[in-house]
CSV table of C-alpha atoms and ligand atoms in Angstrom, one decimal:
chain,number,residue,atom,x,y,z
A,236,MET,CA,2.7,0.9,21.6
A,237,ASN,CA,3.3,-2.7,22.5
A,238,LEU,CA,3.2,-4.8,19.4
A,239,THR,CA,3.8,-8.5,18.9
A,240,ALA,CA,3.6,-10.6,15.8
A,241,GLU,CA,0.4,-12.2,17.1
A,242,SER,CA,-1.4,-8.9,17.7
A,243,HIS,CA,-0.1,-6.9,14.8
A,244,ARG,CA,-3.5,-5.8,13.4
A,245,VAL,CA,-5.2,-2.5,13.7
A,246,PRO,CA,-9.0,-2.0,13.7
A,247,LEU,CA,-10.7,-0.4,10.8
A,248,SER,CA,-13.8,1.9,11.1
A,249,ASP,CA,-16.1,-0.7,9.5
A,250,GLY,CA,-15.4,-3.4,12.1
A,251,ASN,CA,-12.7,-5.2,10.1
A,252,SER,CA,-9.0,-5.1,10.9
A,253,ILE,CA,-5.8,-4.8,8.9
A,254,PRO,CA,-2.4,-6.4,9.6
A,255,LEU,CA,0.2,-3.7,10.3
A,256,LEU,CA,2.8,-5.3,8.0
A,257,GLY,CA,2.1,-6.4,4.5
A,258,LEU,CA,4.1,-7.4,1.5
A,259,GLY,CA,4.2,-4.9,-1.4
A,260,THR,CA,4.2,-6.5,-4.8
A,261,TYR,CA,5.1,-3.7,-7.3
A,262,ALA,CA,8.1,-4.7,-9.4
A,263,ASP,CA,8.9,-3.5,-12.9
A,264,PRO,CA,7.4,-6.2,-15.1
A,265,GLN,CA,10.1,-5.6,-17.8
A,266,LYS,CA,12.9,-6.3,-15.3
A,267,THR,CA,11.3,-8.9,-13.0
A,268,PRO,CA,11.4,-12.6,-14.0
A,269,LYS,CA,8.0,-14.3,-14.2
A,270,GLY,CA,7.2,-16.3,-11.1
A,271,SER,CA,9.2,-14.1,-8.7
A,272,CYS,CA,6.0,-12.6,-7.3
A,273,LEU,CA,4.4,-16.1,-6.9
A,274,GLU,CA,7.5,-17.4,-5.0
A,275,SER,CA,7.8,-14.3,-2.9
A,276,VAL,CA,4.2,-14.3,-1.8
A,277,LYS,CA,4.5,-17.9,-0.8
A,278,ILE,CA,7.6,-17.3,1.2
A,279,ALA,CA,6.0,-14.3,2.8
A,280,ILE,CA,3.0,-16.4,3.9
A,281,ASP,CA,5.3,-19.1,5.2
A,282,THR,CA,7.1,-16.4,7.1
A,283,GLY,CA,3.9,-15.1,8.8
A,284,TYR,CA,2.8,-12.3,6.5
A,285,ARG,CA,-1.0,-12.2,6.2
A,286,HIS,CA,-1.4,-8.9,4.3
A,287,ILE,CA,-0.5,-8.6,0.6
A,288,ASP,CA,-0.7,-5.3,-1.3
A,289,GLY,CA,-1.3,-5.6,-5.0
A,290,ALA,CA,-2.9,-4.0,-8.0
A,291,PHE,CA,-4.2,-4.8,-11.5
A,292,VAL,CA,-1.5,-2.4,-12.9
A,293,TYR,CA,1.3,-4.4,-11.3
A,294,TYR,CA,0.7,-7.1,-13.9
A,295,ASN,CA,1.4,-9.8,-11.4
A,296,GLU,CA,-2.0,-10.1,-9.6
A,297,HIS,CA,-2.4,-13.6,-11.2
A,298,GLU,CA,0.7,-14.7,-9.3
A,299,VAL,CA,-0.5,-13.2,-6.0
A,300,GLY,CA,-3.8,-15.1,-6.4
A,301,GLN,CA,-2.0,-18.3,-7.3
A,302,ALA,CA,0.3,-18.1,-4.3
A,303,ILE,CA,-2.7,-17.5,-1.9
A,304,ARG,CA,-4.7,-20.4,-3.4
A,305,GLU,CA,-1.7,-22.7,-3.3
A,306,LYS,CA,-1.1,-21.9,0.4
A,307,ILE,CA,-4.8,-22.5,1.1
A,308,ALA,CA,-4.7,-25.8,-0.7
A,309,GLU,CA,-1.6,-26.8,1.3
A,310,GLY,CA,-3.6,-26.2,4.5
A,311,LYS,CA,-1.1,-23.5,5.6
A,312,ILE,CA,-3.8,-20.8,5.8
A,313,LYS,CA,-7.5,-20.3,5.3
A,314,ARG,CA,-8.8,-17.6,3.0
A,315,GLU,CA,-10.0,-15.6,6.0
A,316,ASP,CA,-6.5,-15.4,7.4
A,317,ILE,CA,-5.3,-13.4,4.4
A,318,PHE,CA,-5.8,-9.7,3.9
A,319,TYR,CA,-5.5,-8.8,0.2
A,320,CYS,CA,-5.7,-5.2,-1.0
A,321,GLY,CA,-6.5,-4.5,-4.7
A,322,LYS,CA,-6.7,-1.1,-6.5
A,323,LEU,CA,-9.1,0.6,-8.9
A,324,TRP,CA,-7.0,2.1,-11.7
A,325,ASN,CA,-7.3,5.6,-13.2
A,326,THR,CA,-9.1,4.5,-16.3
A,327,CYS,CA,-11.9,2.9,-14.4
A,328,HIS,CA,-13.3,5.8,-12.3
A,329,PRO,CA,-16.7,6.1,-14.1
A,330,PRO,CA,-19.2,4.5,-11.6
A,331,GLU,CA,-20.5,1.9,-14.1
A,332,LEU,CA,-16.9,0.6,-14.6
A,333,VAL,CA,-16.1,0.1,-10.9
A,334,ARG,CA,-17.8,-3.2,-10.2
A,335,PRO,CA,-16.8,-4.8,-13.5
A,336,THR,CA,-13.2,-3.7,-12.9
A,337,LEU,CA,-13.2,-5.3,-9.4
A,338,GLU,CA,-14.8,-8.5,-10.9
A,339,LYS,CA,-12.0,-8.6,-13.4
A,340,THR,CA,-9.4,-8.4,-10.6
A,341,LEU,CA,-11.3,-11.2,-8.7
A,342,LYS,CA,-11.2,-13.3,-11.9
A,343,ILE,CA,-7.4,-12.8,-12.2
A,344,LEU,CA,-6.9,-13.6,-8.6
A,345,GLN,CA,-9.4,-16.5,-8.7
A,346,LEU,CA,-10.7,-15.3,-5.4
A,347,ASP,CA,-14.3,-14.5,-4.4
A,348,TYR,CA,-13.5,-11.2,-2.6
A,349,VAL,CA,-10.8,-8.8,-1.8
A,350,ASP,CA,-10.3,-7.6,1.8
A,351,LEU,CA,-9.7,-4.0,0.8
A,352,TYR,CA,-10.4,-2.3,-2.5
A,353,ILE,CA,-9.0,1.3,-2.9
A,354,ILE,CA,-9.2,4.1,-5.5
A,355,GLU,CA,-5.5,4.2,-6.5
A,356,LEU,CA,-5.3,7.9,-7.4
A,357,PRO,CA,-7.7,10.8,-7.1
A,358,MET,CA,-7.3,11.6,-10.8
A,359,ALA,CA,-8.5,9.8,-13.9
A,360,PHE,CA,-7.4,8.9,-17.4
A,361,LYS,CA,-9.6,8.3,-20.4
A,362,PRO,CA,-11.4,5.0,-20.0
A,363,GLY,CA,-10.4,2.3,-22.5
A,364,ASP,CA,-7.9,-0.5,-23.0
A,365,ALA,CA,-4.8,1.7,-22.7
A,366,ILE,CA,-3.6,1.8,-19.1
A,367,TYR,CA,-1.7,5.0,-19.9
A,368,PRO,CA,-3.7,6.6,-22.7
A,369,LYS,CA,-1.7,9.2,-24.6
A,370,ASP,CA,-2.5,11.5,-27.5
A,371,GLU,CA,-0.5,11.9,-30.7
A,372,ASN,CA,1.9,14.2,-28.9
A,373,GLY,CA,2.6,11.7,-26.2
A,374,LYS,CA,0.6,13.6,-23.6
A,375,PHE,CA,-1.6,11.8,-21.1
A,376,ILE,CA,-5.3,11.9,-21.9
A,377,TYR,CA,-7.0,12.8,-18.7
A,378,HIS,CA,-10.7,12.3,-17.9
A,379,GLU,CA,-13.0,14.2,-15.6
A,380,THR,CA,-13.8,12.3,-12.4
A,381,ASP,CA,-16.5,12.7,-9.8
A,382,LEU,CA,-14.8,11.0,-6.9
A,383,CYS,CA,-18.1,11.0,-4.9
A,384,ALA,CA,-19.8,9.0,-7.7
A,385,THR,CA,-16.9,6.6,-7.9
A,386,TRP,CA,-17.1,6.2,-4.1
A,387,GLU,CA,-20.8,5.3,-4.3
A,388,ALA,CA,-19.9,2.6,-6.7
A,389,MET,CA,-17.2,1.4,-4.3
A,390,GLU,CA,-19.8,1.3,-1.5
A,391,ALA,CA,-22.0,-0.9,-3.8
A,392,CYS,CA,-19.0,-3.3,-4.2
A,393,LYS,CA,-18.8,-3.6,-0.4
A,394,ASP,CA,-22.6,-4.2,-0.2
A,395,ALA,CA,-22.2,-6.9,-2.8
A,396,GLY,CA,-19.6,-8.7,-0.7
A,397,LEU,CA,-16.9,-8.3,-3.4
A,398,ALA,CA,-14.8,-6.1,-1.1
A,399,LYS,CA,-14.8,-6.5,2.7
A,400,SER,CA,-13.6,-2.9,3.2
A,401,ILE,CA,-13.1,0.1,0.9
A,402,GLY,CA,-10.5,2.9,1.0
A,403,VAL,CA,-8.5,5.3,-1.1
A,404,SER,CA,-4.9,6.1,-2.0
A,405,ASN,CA,-2.9,9.2,-2.7
A,406,PHE,CA,-5.8,11.4,-1.4
A,407,ASN,CA,-5.0,14.7,0.3
A,408,ARG,CA,-7.1,16.2,3.0
A,409,ARG,CA,-9.3,18.1,0.6
A,410,GLN,CA,-10.1,15.0,-1.4
A,411,LEU,CA,-10.8,13.0,1.8
A,412,GLU,CA,-13.1,15.7,3.0
A,413,MET,CA,-15.0,15.6,-0.3
A,414,ILE,CA,-15.9,11.9,0.5
A,415,LEU,CA,-16.4,12.4,4.2
A,416,ASN,CA,-18.8,15.3,3.6
A,417,LYS,CA,-20.7,13.6,0.8
A,418,PRO,CA,-24.4,13.7,1.5
A,419,GLY,CA,-25.7,10.2,2.1
A,420,LEU,CA,-22.3,8.7,2.8
A,421,LYS,CA,-22.8,5.0,3.6
A,422,TYR,CA,-19.2,4.0,4.4
A,423,LYS,CA,-16.2,6.1,5.3
A,424,PRO,CA,-12.9,5.2,3.6
A,425,VAL,CA,-11.2,2.9,6.1
A,426,SER,CA,-7.7,3.7,4.9
A,427,ASN,CA,-5.6,6.1,2.8
A,428,GLN,CA,-2.5,4.5,1.2
A,429,VAL,CA,0.2,7.2,0.8
A,430,GLU,CA,3.9,7.5,0.8
A,431,CYS,CA,5.1,7.5,4.4
A,432,HIS,CA,8.6,6.8,5.9
A,433,PRO,CA,11.2,8.7,8.1
A,434,TYR,CA,12.0,11.1,5.2
A,435,PHE,CA,8.3,11.8,4.5
A,436,THR,CA,6.4,11.5,7.8
A,437,GLN,CA,3.1,13.1,6.8
A,438,PRO,CA,2.4,14.6,10.3
A,439,LYS,CA,-0.6,16.7,9.2
A,440,LEU,CA,-2.3,14.0,7.1
A,441,LEU,CA,-1.6,11.5,9.8
A,442,GLU,CA,-3.3,13.6,12.4
A,443,PHE,CA,-6.3,14.4,10.1
A,444,CYS,CA,-6.7,10.7,9.4
A,445,ARG,CA,-6.5,9.8,13.1
A,446,GLN,CA,-9.3,12.2,13.9
A,447,HIS,CA,-11.5,10.5,11.2
A,448,ASP,CA,-10.6,6.9,12.0
A,449,ILE,CA,-8.8,6.5,8.7
A,450,VAL,CA,-5.8,4.2,8.9
A,451,ILE,CA,-2.7,5.4,7.0
A,452,VAL,CA,-1.1,2.6,4.9
A,453,GLY,CA,2.5,3.8,4.2
A,454,TYR,CA,3.8,2.9,0.8
A,455,SER,CA,7.6,3.0,-0.1
A,456,PRO,CA,8.3,2.5,3.6
A,457,LEU,CA,11.9,1.7,2.8
A,458,GLY,CA,12.4,4.6,0.4
A,459,THR,CA,11.5,2.8,-2.8
A,460,SER,CA,13.6,0.7,-5.3
A,461,ARG,CA,15.2,4.0,-6.5
A,462,ASP,CA,14.1,3.3,-10.1
A,463,GLU,CA,14.9,6.5,-11.9
A,464,THR,CA,12.0,6.1,-14.3
A,465,TRP,CA,9.5,6.9,-11.5
A,466,VAL,CA,11.4,7.8,-8.4
A,467,ASN,CA,12.9,11.2,-7.4
A,468,VAL,CA,16.4,9.9,-6.8
A,469,SER,CA,17.8,13.4,-5.9
A,470,SER,CA,16.5,12.6,-2.4
A,471,PRO,CA,19.2,10.5,-0.6
A,472,PRO,CA,18.7,6.8,0.0
A,473,LEU,CA,16.7,6.3,3.2
A,474,LEU,CA,18.4,3.1,4.2
A,475,LYS,CA,21.9,4.8,4.2
A,476,ASP,CA,20.7,7.2,6.9
A,477,PRO,CA,23.2,7.4,9.8
A,478,VAL,CA,20.6,7.8,12.5
A,479,LEU,CA,18.6,4.8,11.3
A,480,ASN,CA,21.8,2.8,11.1
A,481,ALA,CA,23.1,3.9,14.5
A,482,ILE,CA,19.8,3.0,16.2
A,483,GLY,CA,19.8,-0.3,14.4
A,484,LYS,CA,23.2,-1.1,15.7
A,485,LYS,CA,21.9,-0.7,19.3
A,486,TYR,CA,19.2,-3.3,18.7
A,487,ASN,CA,21.2,-5.5,16.3
A,488,LYS,CA,18.7,-4.6,13.6
A,489,THR,CA,19.1,-3.1,10.1
A,490,ALA,CA,18.1,0.4,9.0
A,491,ALA,CA,15.2,-1.2,7.1
A,492,GLN,CA,13.9,-2.8,10.3
A,493,VAL,CA,14.2,0.4,12.2
A,494,ALA,CA,12.4,2.4,9.5
A,495,LEU,CA,9.5,-0.2,9.5
A,496,ARG,CA,9.4,-0.3,13.3
A,497,PHE,CA,9.2,3.5,13.4
A,498,SER,CA,6.2,3.5,11.1
A,499,ILE,CA,4.2,0.7,12.9
A,500,GLN,CA,5.0,2.3,16.2
A,501,ARG,CA,3.2,5.4,14.9
A,502,GLY,CA,0.2,3.3,13.9
A,503,VAL,CA,1.1,3.5,10.2
A,504,VAL,CA,0.6,0.2,8.3
A,505,VAL,CA,3.7,-0.7,6.2
A,506,ILE,CA,3.9,-2.6,3.0
A,507,PRO,CA,7.6,-3.1,2.1
A,508,LYS,CA,8.2,-4.8,-1.2
A,509,SER,CA,10.8,-7.5,-1.4
A,510,PHE,CA,11.1,-10.4,-3.8
A,511,ASN,CA,14.2,-11.6,-2.0
A,512,PRO,CA,13.7,-14.4,0.5
A,513,GLN,CA,16.2,-13.1,3.1
A,514,ARG,CA,14.9,-9.6,3.0
A,515,ILE,CA,11.2,-10.8,3.1
A,516,ARG,CA,12.1,-12.5,6.4
A,517,GLU,CA,14.2,-9.6,7.6
A,518,ASN,CA,11.3,-7.2,7.1
A,519,PHE,CA,9.1,-9.4,9.3
A,520,GLN,CA,11.4,-9.2,12.3
A,521,ILE,CA,10.1,-6.0,13.6
A,522,PHE,CA,7.9,-7.2,16.4
A,523,ASP,CA,10.6,-8.2,18.9
A,524,PHE,CA,12.0,-4.8,19.7
A,525,SER,CA,10.7,-1.3,20.3
A,526,LEU,CA,12.1,2.2,19.9
A,527,THR,CA,12.2,4.6,22.8
A,528,GLU,CA,10.3,7.8,22.8
A,529,LYS,CA,13.6,9.7,22.3
A,530,GLU,CA,14.5,7.5,19.3
A,531,MET,CA,11.0,8.0,17.8
A,532,LYS,CA,11.6,11.8,18.1
A,533,GLU,CA,15.1,11.5,16.6
A,534,ILE,CA,13.7,9.6,13.6
A,535,GLU,CA,10.7,12.0,13.3
A,536,ALA,CA,13.2,14.8,13.0
A,537,LEU,CA,14.7,13.2,9.8
A,538,ASN,CA,11.5,14.3,7.9
A,539,LYS,CA,12.6,16.2,4.8
A,540,ASN,CA,9.1,16.7,3.4
A,541,VAL,CA,10.3,15.4,0.1
A,542,ARG,CA,8.5,12.7,-1.8
A,543,TYR,CA,10.4,9.9,-3.6
A,544,VAL,CA,7.2,9.1,-5.6
A,545,GLU,CA,6.2,12.4,-7.2
A,546,LEU,CA,3.5,10.9,-9.4
A,547,LEU,CA,4.2,13.5,-12.1
A,548,MET,CA,1.3,12.3,-14.2
B,772,NAP,P1,9.8,0.0,-0.7
B,772,NAP,O1,9.0,-1.1,-0.1
B,772,NAP,O2,10.1,1.2,0.1
B,772,NAP,O3,11.3,-0.5,-1.2
B,772,NAP,C1,11.4,-1.6,-2.1
B,772,NAP,C2,12.8,-1.8,-2.4
B,772,NAP,O4,13.6,-2.0,-1.3
B,772,NAP,C3,13.1,-2.9,-3.4
B,772,NAP,O5,14.1,-2.5,-4.3
B,772,NAP,C4,13.6,-4.0,-2.5
B,772,NAP,O6,14.4,-4.9,-3.2
B,772,NAP,C5,14.3,-3.3,-1.4
B,772,NAP,N1,14.3,-3.9,-0.1
B,772,NAP,C6,13.3,-4.6,0.5
B,772,NAP,N2,13.6,-5.0,1.7
B,772,NAP,C7,14.9,-4.5,2.0
B,772,NAP,C8,15.7,-4.6,3.1
B,772,NAP,N3,15.4,-5.2,4.2
B,772,NAP,N4,17.0,-4.0,3.0
B,772,NAP,C9,17.3,-3.4,1.8
B,772,NAP,N5,16.5,-3.3,0.7
B,772,NAP,C10,15.3,-3.8,0.8
B,772,NAP,O7,9.2,0.6,-2.1
B,772,NAP,P2,7.9,0.4,-3.0
B,772,NAP,O8,8.0,-0.9,-3.7
B,772,NAP,O9,7.9,1.7,-3.7
B,772,NAP,O10,6.7,0.4,-2.0
B,772,NAP,C11,6.2,-0.7,-1.4
B,772,NAP,C12,4.8,-1.1,-2.0
B,772,NAP,O11,3.9,-0.1,-1.8
B,772,NAP,C13,4.8,-1.4,-3.5
B,772,NAP,O12,5.4,-2.6,-3.8
B,772,NAP,C14,3.3,-1.3,-3.7
B,772,NAP,O13,2.7,-2.5,-3.3
B,772,NAP,C15,2.9,-0.1,-2.9
B,772,NAP,N6,2.9,1.2,-3.6
B,772,NAP,C16,1.7,1.8,-3.8
B,772,NAP,C17,1.7,3.1,-4.4
B,772,NAP,C18,0.4,3.8,-4.6
B,772,NAP,O14,0.3,4.7,-5.4
B,772,NAP,N7,-0.7,3.4,-3.9
B,772,NAP,C19,2.9,3.7,-4.9
B,772,NAP,C20,4.1,3.0,-4.7
B,772,NAP,C21,4.1,1.8,-4.0
B,772,NAP,P3,14.3,-6.5,-3.2
B,772,NAP,O15,12.9,-6.9,-3.7
B,772,NAP,O16,15.4,-7.0,-4.0
B,772,NAP,O17,14.4,-7.0,-1.7
């Protein structure tokens, strides 16, 4: 695949398109200084990023919105240049909550629409103010969900112009099939955001999604921040991998750049998170080299089929 920074978008099944590289914005709110997300999104836009991945539960969506609006006011970009992906949280699956939840996100962002709105997880928690509702024994309070009914409410958000495209996240094949086979389906999910990187290459899901025109957006493309509170750190750090480093040496690139290039060359959209100016720029420098077929195969062979993000809840 011949990719350049100018042409780095992939078509979506609804006629829209998504930039192959986006900035992830999840950072532990307890450990991250206020304003870092704002500054990072602005640096990313100046660097050339046009795709930002966020969520209500990242607690920094207001900073993302502010950064986008400031860059528009500066004349650096227009709203239509930006691709923002927001997410419907687990406590908001009942169909009557979907539109008000998206409207709340738009209010926080101070934007009129999101480019992509996705169901964050195929399981639900009890609706209410608690993001992680728990009982008196500290156990999560789950809630039954009818993913097809939630999907119909997502379709209504697209029809209302609040989301240009709609998709899902963390869905397996069976859950995707439930939506694809839903009687009266109006819009297919355009994308499925899942963990995807050289140690977890998702070959079967990737093939299934390809057959159904569903773009895979790979989260944790650099192997996560290795935060022990939610990451399986028994799997070795991706960026220390000798093969990725050796290939990087050949092209004068880092292991991170090789990992990202590997994904985009497979048609997987990547959303690396960085709030560090140098690394934000580094992660963008992946359009000026390409991996050979042999190198792609070598990296594919690194697959361990082990997730960093186990989502134990
Ligand atoms: P990631 O992007 O694989 O890795 C982020 C970590 O790598 C951070 O600690 C970052 O630190 C560091 N980093 C960034 N660039 C680097 C480079 N060039 N060299 C070395 N280290 C580098 O992990 P992630 O945050 O788990 O995933 C990315 C995004 O995917 C998230 O931010 C979020 O938007 C999304 N996500 C979605 C879900 C879901 O369920 N849908 C789940 C997980 C993540 P610095 O910031 O200090 O650079």
